[in-house]
mmCIF file of C-alpha atoms in Angstrom:
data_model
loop_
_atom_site.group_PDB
_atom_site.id
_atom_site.type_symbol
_atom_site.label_atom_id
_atom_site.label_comp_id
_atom_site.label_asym_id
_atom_site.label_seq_id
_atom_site.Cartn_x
_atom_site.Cartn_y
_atom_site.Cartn_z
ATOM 1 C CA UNK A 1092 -16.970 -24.427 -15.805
ATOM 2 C CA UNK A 1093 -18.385 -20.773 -15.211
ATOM 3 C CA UNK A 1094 -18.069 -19.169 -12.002
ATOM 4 C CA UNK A 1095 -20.050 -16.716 -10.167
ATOM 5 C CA UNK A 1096 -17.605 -13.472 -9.276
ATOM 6 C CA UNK A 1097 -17.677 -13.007 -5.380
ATOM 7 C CA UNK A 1098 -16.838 -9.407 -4.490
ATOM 8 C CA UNK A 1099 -13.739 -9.430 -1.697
ATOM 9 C CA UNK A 1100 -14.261 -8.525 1.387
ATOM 10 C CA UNK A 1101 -12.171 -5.632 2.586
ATOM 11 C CA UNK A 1102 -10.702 -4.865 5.520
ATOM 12 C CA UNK A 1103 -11.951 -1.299 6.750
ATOM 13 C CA UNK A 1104 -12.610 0.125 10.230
ATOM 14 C CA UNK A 1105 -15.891 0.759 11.405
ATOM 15 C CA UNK A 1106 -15.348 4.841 11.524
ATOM 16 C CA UNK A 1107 -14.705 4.715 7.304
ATOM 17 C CA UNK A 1108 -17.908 2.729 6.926
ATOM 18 C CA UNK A 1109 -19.815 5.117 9.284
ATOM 19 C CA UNK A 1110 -18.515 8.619 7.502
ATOM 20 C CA UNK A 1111 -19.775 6.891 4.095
ATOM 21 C CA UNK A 1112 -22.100 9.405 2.220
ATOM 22 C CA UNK A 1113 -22.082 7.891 -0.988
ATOM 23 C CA UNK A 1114 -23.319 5.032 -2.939
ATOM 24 C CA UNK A 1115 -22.978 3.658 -6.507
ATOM 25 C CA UNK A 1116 -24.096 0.964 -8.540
ATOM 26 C CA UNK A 1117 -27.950 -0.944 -8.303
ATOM 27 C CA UNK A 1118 -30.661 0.639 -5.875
ATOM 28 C CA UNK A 1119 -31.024 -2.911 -4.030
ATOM 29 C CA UNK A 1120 -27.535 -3.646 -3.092
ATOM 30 C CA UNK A 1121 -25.138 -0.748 -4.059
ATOM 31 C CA UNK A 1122 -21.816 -0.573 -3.540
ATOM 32 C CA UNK A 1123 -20.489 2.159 -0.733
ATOM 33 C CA UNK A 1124 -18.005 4.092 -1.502
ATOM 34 C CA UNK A 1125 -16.081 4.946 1.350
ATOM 35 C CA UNK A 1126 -14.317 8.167 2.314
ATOM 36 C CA UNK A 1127 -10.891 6.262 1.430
ATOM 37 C CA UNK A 1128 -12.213 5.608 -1.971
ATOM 38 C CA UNK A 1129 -12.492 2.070 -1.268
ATOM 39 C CA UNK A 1130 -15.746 0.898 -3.130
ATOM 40 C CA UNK A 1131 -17.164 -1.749 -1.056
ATOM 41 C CA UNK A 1132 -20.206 -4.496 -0.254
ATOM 42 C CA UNK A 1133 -18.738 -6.931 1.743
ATOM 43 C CA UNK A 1134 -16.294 -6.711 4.524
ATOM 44 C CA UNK A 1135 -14.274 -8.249 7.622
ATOM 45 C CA UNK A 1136 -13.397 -7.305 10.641
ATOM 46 C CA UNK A 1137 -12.711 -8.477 14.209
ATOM 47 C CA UNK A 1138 -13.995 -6.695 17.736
ATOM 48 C CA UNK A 1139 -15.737 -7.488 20.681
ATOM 49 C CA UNK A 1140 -19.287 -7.773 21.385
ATOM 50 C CA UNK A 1141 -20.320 -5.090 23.114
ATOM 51 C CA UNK A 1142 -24.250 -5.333 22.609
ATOM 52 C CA UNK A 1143 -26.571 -8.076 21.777
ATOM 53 C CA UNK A 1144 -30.506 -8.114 21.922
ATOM 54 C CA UNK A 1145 -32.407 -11.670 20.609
ATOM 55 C CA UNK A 1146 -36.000 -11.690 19.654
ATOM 56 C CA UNK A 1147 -38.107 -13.675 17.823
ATOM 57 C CA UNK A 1148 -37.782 -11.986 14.778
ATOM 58 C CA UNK A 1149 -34.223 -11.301 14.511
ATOM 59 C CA UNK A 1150 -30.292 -11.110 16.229
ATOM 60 C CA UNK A 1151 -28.954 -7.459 16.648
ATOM 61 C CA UNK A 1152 -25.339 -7.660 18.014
ATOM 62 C CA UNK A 1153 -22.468 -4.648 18.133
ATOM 63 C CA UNK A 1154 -18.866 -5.208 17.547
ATOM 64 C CA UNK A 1155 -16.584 -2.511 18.500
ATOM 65 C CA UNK A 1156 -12.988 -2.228 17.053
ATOM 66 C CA UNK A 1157 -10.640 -0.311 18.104
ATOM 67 C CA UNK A 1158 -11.782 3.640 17.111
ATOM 68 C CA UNK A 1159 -15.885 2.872 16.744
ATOM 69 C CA UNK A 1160 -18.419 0.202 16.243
ATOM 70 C CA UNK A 1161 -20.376 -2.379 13.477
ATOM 71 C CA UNK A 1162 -23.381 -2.856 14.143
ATOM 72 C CA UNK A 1163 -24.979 -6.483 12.834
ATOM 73 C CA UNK A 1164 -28.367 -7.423 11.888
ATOM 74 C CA UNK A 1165 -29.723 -11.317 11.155
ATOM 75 C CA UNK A 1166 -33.376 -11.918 10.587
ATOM 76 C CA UNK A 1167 -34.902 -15.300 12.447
ATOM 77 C CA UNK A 1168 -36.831 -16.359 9.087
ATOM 78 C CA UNK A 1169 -35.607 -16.689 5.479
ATOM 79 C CA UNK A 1170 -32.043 -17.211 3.992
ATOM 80 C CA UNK A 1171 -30.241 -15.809 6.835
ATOM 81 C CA UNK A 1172 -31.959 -18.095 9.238
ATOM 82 C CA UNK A 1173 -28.538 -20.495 9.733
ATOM 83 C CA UNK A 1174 -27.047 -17.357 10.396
ATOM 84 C CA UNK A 1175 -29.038 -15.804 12.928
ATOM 85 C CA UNK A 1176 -28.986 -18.647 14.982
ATOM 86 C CA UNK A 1177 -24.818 -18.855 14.495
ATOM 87 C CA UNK A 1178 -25.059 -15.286 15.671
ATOM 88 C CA UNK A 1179 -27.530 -15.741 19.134
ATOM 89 C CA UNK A 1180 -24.408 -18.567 20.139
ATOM 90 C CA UNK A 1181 -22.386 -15.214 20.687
ATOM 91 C CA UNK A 1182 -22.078 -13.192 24.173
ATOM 92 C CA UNK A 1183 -21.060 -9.860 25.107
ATOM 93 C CA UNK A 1184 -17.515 -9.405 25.656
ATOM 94 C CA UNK A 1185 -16.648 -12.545 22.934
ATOM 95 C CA UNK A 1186 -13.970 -11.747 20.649
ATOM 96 C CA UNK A 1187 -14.895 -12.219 17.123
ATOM 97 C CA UNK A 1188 -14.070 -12.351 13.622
ATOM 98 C CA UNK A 1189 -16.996 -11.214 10.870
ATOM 99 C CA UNK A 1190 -17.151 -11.249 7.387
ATOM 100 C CA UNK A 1191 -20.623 -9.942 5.734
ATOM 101 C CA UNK A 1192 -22.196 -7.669 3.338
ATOM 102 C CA UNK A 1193 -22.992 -4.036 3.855
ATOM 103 C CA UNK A 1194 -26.742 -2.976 3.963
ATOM 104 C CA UNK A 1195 -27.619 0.836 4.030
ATOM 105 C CA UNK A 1196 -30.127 3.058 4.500
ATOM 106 C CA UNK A 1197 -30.551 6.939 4.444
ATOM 107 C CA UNK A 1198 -33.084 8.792 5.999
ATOM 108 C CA UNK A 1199 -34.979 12.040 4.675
ATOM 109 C CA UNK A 1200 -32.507 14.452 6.190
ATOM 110 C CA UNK A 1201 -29.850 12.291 4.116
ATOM 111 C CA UNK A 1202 -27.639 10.664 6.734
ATOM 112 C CA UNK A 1203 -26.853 7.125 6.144
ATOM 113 C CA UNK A 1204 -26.847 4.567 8.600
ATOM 114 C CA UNK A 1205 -24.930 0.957 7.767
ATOM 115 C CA UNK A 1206 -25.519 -2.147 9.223
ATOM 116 C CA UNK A 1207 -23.719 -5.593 8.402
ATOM 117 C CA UNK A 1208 -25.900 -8.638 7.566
ATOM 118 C CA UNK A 1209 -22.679 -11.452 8.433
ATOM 119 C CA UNK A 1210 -22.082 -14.551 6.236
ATOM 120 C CA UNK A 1211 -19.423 -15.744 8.520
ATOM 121 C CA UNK A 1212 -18.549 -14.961 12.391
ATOM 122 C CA UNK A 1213 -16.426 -17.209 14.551
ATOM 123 C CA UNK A 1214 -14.723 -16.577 18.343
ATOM 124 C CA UNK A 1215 -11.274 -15.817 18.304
ATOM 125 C CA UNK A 1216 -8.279 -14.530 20.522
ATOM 126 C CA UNK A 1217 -6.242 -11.236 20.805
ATOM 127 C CA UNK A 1218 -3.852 -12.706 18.589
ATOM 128 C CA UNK A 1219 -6.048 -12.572 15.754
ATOM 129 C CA UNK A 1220 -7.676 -9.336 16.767
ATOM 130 C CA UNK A 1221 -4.234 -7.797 16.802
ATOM 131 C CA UNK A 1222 -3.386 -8.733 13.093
ATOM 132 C CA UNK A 1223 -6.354 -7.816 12.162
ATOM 133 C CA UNK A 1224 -5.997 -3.918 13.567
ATOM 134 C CA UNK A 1225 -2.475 -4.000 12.381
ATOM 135 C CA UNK A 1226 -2.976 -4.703 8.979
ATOM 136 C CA UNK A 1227 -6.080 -2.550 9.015
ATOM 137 C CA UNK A 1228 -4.291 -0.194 10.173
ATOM 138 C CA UNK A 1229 -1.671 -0.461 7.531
ATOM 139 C CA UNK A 1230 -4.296 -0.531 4.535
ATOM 140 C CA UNK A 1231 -5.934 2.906 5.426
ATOM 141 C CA UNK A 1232 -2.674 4.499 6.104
ATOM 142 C CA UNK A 1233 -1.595 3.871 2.744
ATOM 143 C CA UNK A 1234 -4.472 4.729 1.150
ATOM 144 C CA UNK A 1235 -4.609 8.211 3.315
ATOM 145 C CA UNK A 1236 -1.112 8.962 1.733
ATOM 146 C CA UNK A 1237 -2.169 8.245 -1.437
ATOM 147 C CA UNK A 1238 -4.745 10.230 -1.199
ATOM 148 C CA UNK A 1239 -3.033 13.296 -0.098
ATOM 149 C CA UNK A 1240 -0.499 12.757 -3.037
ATOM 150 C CA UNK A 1241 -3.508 13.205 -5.223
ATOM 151 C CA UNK A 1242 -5.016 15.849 -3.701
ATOM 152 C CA UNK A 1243 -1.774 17.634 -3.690
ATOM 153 C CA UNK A 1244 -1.548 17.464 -7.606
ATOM 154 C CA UNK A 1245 -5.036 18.357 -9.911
ATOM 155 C CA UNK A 1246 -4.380 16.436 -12.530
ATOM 156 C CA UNK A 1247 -3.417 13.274 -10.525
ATOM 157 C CA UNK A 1248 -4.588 10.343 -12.569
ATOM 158 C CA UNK A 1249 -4.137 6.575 -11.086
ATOM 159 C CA UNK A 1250 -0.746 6.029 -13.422
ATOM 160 C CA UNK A 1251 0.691 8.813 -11.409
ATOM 161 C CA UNK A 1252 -0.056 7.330 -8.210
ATOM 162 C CA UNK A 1253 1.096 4.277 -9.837
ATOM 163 C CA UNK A 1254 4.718 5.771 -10.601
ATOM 164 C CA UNK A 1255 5.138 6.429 -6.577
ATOM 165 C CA UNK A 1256 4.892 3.119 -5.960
ATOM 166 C CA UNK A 1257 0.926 2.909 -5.168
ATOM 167 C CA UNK A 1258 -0.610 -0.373 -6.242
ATOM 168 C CA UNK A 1259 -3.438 -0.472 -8.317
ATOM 169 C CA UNK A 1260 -6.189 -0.203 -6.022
ATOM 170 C CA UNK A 1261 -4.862 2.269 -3.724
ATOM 171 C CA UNK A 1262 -4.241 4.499 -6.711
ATOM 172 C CA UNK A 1263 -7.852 3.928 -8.212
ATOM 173 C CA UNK A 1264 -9.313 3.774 -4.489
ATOM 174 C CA UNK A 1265 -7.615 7.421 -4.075
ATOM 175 C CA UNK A 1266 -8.675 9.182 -7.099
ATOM 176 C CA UNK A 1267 -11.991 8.227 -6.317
ATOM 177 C CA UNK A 1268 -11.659 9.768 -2.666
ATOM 178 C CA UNK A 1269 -10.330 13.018 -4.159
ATOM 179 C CA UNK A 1270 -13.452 12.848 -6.501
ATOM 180 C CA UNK A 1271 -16.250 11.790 -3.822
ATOM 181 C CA UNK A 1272 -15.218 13.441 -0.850
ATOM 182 C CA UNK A 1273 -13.432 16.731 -1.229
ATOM 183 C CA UNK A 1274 -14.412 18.551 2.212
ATOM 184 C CA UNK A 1275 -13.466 15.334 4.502
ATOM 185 C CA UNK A 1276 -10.829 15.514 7.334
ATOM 186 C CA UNK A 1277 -8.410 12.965 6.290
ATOM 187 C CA UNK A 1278 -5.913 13.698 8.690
ATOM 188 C CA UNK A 1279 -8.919 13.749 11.162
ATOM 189 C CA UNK A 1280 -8.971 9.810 10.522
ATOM 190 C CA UNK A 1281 -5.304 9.539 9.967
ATOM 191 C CA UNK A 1282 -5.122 10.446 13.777
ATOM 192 C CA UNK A 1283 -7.748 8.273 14.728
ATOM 193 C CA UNK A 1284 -5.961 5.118 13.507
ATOM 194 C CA UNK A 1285 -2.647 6.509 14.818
ATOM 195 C CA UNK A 1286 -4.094 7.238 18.264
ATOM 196 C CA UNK A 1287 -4.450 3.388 18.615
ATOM 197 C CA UNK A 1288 -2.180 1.823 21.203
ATOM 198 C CA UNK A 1289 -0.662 -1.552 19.776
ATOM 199 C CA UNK A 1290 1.872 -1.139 22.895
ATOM 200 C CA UNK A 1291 -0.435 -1.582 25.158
ATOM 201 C CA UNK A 1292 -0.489 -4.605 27.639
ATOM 202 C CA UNK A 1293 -3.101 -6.347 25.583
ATOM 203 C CA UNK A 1294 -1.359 -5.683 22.590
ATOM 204 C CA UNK A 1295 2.357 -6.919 23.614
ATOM 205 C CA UNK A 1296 1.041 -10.205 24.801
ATOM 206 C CA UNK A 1297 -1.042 -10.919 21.161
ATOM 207 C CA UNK A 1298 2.650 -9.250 19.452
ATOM 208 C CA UNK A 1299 4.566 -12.022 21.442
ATOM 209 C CA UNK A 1300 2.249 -14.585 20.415
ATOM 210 C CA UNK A 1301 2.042 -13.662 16.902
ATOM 211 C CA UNK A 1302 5.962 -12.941 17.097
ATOM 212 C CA UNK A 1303 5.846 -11.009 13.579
ATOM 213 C CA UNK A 1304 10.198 -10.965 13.929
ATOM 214 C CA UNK A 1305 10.400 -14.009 13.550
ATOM 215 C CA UNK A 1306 7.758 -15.659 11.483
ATOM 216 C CA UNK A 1307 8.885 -19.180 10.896
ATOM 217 C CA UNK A 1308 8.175 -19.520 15.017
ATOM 218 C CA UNK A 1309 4.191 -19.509 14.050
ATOM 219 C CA UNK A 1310 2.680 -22.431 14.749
ATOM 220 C CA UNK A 1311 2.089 -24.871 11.777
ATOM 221 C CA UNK A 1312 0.488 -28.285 12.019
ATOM 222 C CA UNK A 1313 2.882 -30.826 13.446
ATOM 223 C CA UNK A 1314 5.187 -28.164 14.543
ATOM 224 C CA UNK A 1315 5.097 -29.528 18.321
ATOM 225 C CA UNK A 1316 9.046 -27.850 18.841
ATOM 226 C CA UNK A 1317 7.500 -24.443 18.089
ATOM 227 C CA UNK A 1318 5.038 -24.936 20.996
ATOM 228 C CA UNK A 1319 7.851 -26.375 23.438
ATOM 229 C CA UNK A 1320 10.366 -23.572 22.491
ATOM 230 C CA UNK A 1321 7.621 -20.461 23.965
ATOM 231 C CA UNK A 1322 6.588 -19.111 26.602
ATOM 232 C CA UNK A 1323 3.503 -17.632 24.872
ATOM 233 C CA UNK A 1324 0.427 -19.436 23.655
ATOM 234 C CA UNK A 1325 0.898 -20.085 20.155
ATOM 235 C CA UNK A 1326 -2.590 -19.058 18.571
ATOM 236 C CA UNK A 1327 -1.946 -17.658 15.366
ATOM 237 C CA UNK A 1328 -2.033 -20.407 12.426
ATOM 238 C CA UNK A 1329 -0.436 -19.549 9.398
ATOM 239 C CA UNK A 1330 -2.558 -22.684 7.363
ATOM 240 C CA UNK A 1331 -5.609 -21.582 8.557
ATOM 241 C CA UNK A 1332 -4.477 -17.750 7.757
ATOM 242 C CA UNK A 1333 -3.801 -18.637 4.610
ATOM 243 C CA UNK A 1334 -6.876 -20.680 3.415
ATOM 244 C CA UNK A 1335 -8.966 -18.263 4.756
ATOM 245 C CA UNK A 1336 -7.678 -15.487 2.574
ATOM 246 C CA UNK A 1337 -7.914 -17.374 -0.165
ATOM 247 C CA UNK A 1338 -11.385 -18.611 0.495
ATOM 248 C CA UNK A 1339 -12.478 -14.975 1.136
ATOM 249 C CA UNK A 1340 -10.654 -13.460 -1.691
ATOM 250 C CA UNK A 1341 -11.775 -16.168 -4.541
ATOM 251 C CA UNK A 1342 -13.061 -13.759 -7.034
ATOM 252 C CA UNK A 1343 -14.499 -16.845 -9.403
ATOM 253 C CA UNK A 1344 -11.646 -17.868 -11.496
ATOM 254 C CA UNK A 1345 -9.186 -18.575 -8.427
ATOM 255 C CA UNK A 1346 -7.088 -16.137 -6.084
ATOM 256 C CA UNK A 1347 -4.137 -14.746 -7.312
ATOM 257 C CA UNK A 1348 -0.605 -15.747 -6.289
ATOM 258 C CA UNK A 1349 0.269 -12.009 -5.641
ATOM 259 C CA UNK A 1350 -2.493 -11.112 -3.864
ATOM 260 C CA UNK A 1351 -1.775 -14.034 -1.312
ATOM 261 C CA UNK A 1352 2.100 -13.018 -1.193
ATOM 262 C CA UNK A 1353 0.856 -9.305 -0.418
ATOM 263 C CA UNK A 1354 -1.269 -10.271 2.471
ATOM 264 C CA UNK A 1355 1.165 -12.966 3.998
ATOM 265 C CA UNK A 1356 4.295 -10.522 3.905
ATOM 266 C CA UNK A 1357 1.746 -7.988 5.113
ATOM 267 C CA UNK A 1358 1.686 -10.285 8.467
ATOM 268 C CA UNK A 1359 5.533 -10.768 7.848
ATOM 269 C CA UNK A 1360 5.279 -14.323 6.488
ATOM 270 C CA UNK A 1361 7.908 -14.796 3.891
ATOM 271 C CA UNK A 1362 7.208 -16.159 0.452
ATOM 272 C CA UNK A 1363 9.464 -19.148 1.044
ATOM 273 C CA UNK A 1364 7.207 -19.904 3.996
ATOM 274 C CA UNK A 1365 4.072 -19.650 1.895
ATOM 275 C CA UNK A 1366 5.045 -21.431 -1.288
ATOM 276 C CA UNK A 1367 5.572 -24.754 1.563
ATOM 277 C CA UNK A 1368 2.049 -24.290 2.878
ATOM 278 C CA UNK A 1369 0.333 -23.803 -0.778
ATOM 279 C CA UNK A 1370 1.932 -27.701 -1.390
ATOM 280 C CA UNK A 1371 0.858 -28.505 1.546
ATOM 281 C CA UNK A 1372 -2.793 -27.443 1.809
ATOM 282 C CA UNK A 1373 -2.773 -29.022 -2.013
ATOM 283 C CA UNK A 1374 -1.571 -31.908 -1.484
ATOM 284 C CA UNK A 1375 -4.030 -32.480 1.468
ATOM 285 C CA UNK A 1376 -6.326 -31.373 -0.895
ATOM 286 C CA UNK A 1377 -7.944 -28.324 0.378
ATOM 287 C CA UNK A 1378 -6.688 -25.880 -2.593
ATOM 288 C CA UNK A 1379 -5.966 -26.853 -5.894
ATOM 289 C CA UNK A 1380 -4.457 -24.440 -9.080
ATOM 290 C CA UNK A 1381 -6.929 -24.049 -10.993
ATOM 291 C CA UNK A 1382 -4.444 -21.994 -13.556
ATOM 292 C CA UNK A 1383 -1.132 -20.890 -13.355
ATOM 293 C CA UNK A 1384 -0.780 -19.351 -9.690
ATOM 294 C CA UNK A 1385 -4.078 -19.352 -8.883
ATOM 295 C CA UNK A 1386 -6.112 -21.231 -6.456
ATOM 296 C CA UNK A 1387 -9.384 -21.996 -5.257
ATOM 297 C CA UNK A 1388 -10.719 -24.044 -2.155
ATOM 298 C CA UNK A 1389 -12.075 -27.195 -2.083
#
């Protein structure tokens, strides 16, 4: 059976998608390439509604994370119909999660503007909007110090990055930084994301909940003692987590083993933990290995 190859979505704030200048690839629906390197045309992130105007022609609706704002666009008639009307069910101040393609457009004067058409938006809680700006958080740092490792040598190539201990897209996604965007202020952005406050208030209560020390505490299905044991609501699913990366990250022939291992102990889920839910979501039939440690969704 062929399959079609779905790009990934990637998880970027809004600020590295706004300082974009470039773009590669076909004039209808290029690829951005983002000041991190990170070559891009869909992503996901999570925010809160902060804007939303309904017409009859289309849904325009702005999600702000935690250092800027996406800005969403979903047309009334055509393919994105379905869509539009999932969007007009949202509200300002909802909390929500988006995944969608990147549209762009740049004016005479040559400044880009970006707008997301979504494929996929649903409500969710701090918890969720927490892990998402953590790991977020976590990607661009790494790629910023990748970056300044290449910068710092000229004839950094990705095997060098490599031999640090960069995986292979950081050390591709930083060479093409260093090649694309030579005069940008990385530490500019570096302080941006570090200026976020994941101790605030807000931010302890979703930590609690999420309780990233001690992962085997996350709620599962049929894990009533969990629930009993805590004081905190216990939001954060690590079944649902981990069917929706590997329906979002399904690049045709299956998702990778690593890749899901890499994301899970990126929310500090151990592999032990997440070789019981791959049985279990197979054997309930919602994945299935479609090749050696690889898996698709049914």
């Amino acid at each position: 059976m062929a399959y079609t190859k779905r790009e990934n979505s990637y998880w970027l704030f809004s600020r590295e998608l706004k300082d974009s200048t470039k773009l590669e690839g076909e004039e209808k629906r290029p690829y951005v390439i983002t000041p991190l390197g990170t070559k891009v045309k869909r992503i996901l992130f999570a925010g809160a509604i902060t804007y939303k105007n309904s017409d009859d022609r289309m849904v325009k609706v702005t999600v702000a994370d935690y250092i800027g704002s996406f800005y969403l666009t979903a047309f009334k008639t055509g393919f994105s119909s379905e869509m539009a009307e999932e969007l007009d069910k949202f509200n300002v101040n909802d909390i929500v999660m988006v995944m969608g393609k990147v549209s762009s457009f740049k004016t005479d004067d040559g400044i880009f503007y970006f707008s997301v058409n979504p494929e996929l938006i649903k409500s969710i809680g701090e918890t969720e909007r927490y892990f998402w700006g953590v790991r977020a958080s976590y990607v661009a740092k790494r790629k910023i110090l990748a970056i300044t490792e290449a910068i710092k040598d000229d004839v950094a190539t990705v095997d060098t990055l490599l031999k640090l201990g960069y995986s292979q897209d950081e050390a591709e996604d930083a060479i093409r930084a260093k090649e694309y965007y030579t005069d940008y202020d990385f530490k500019s952005y570096m302080d941006a994301i570090s200026s976020i406050n994941f101790d605030s208030p807000v931010m302890a209560v979703a930590h609690r909940e999420m309780d990233i020390e001690n992962p085997e505490s996350f709620e599962t299905e049929g894990n009533s003692s969990n629930q009993q044991n805590t004081g905190a609501p216990q939001t954060f699913n690590i079944e649902e987590f981990v069917l929706a990366y590997i329906k979002n990250n399904d690049s045709g022939p299956g998702c990778k083993y690593d890749d899901i291992i890499i994301s899970c102990s990126n929310a500090g889920i151990s592999r032990e933990k997440v070789d019981e839910i791959l049985n279990s979501l197979g054997s309930r039939g919602e994945i299935y290995e479609v090749s050696l440690k690889r898996y698709k969704p049914l």
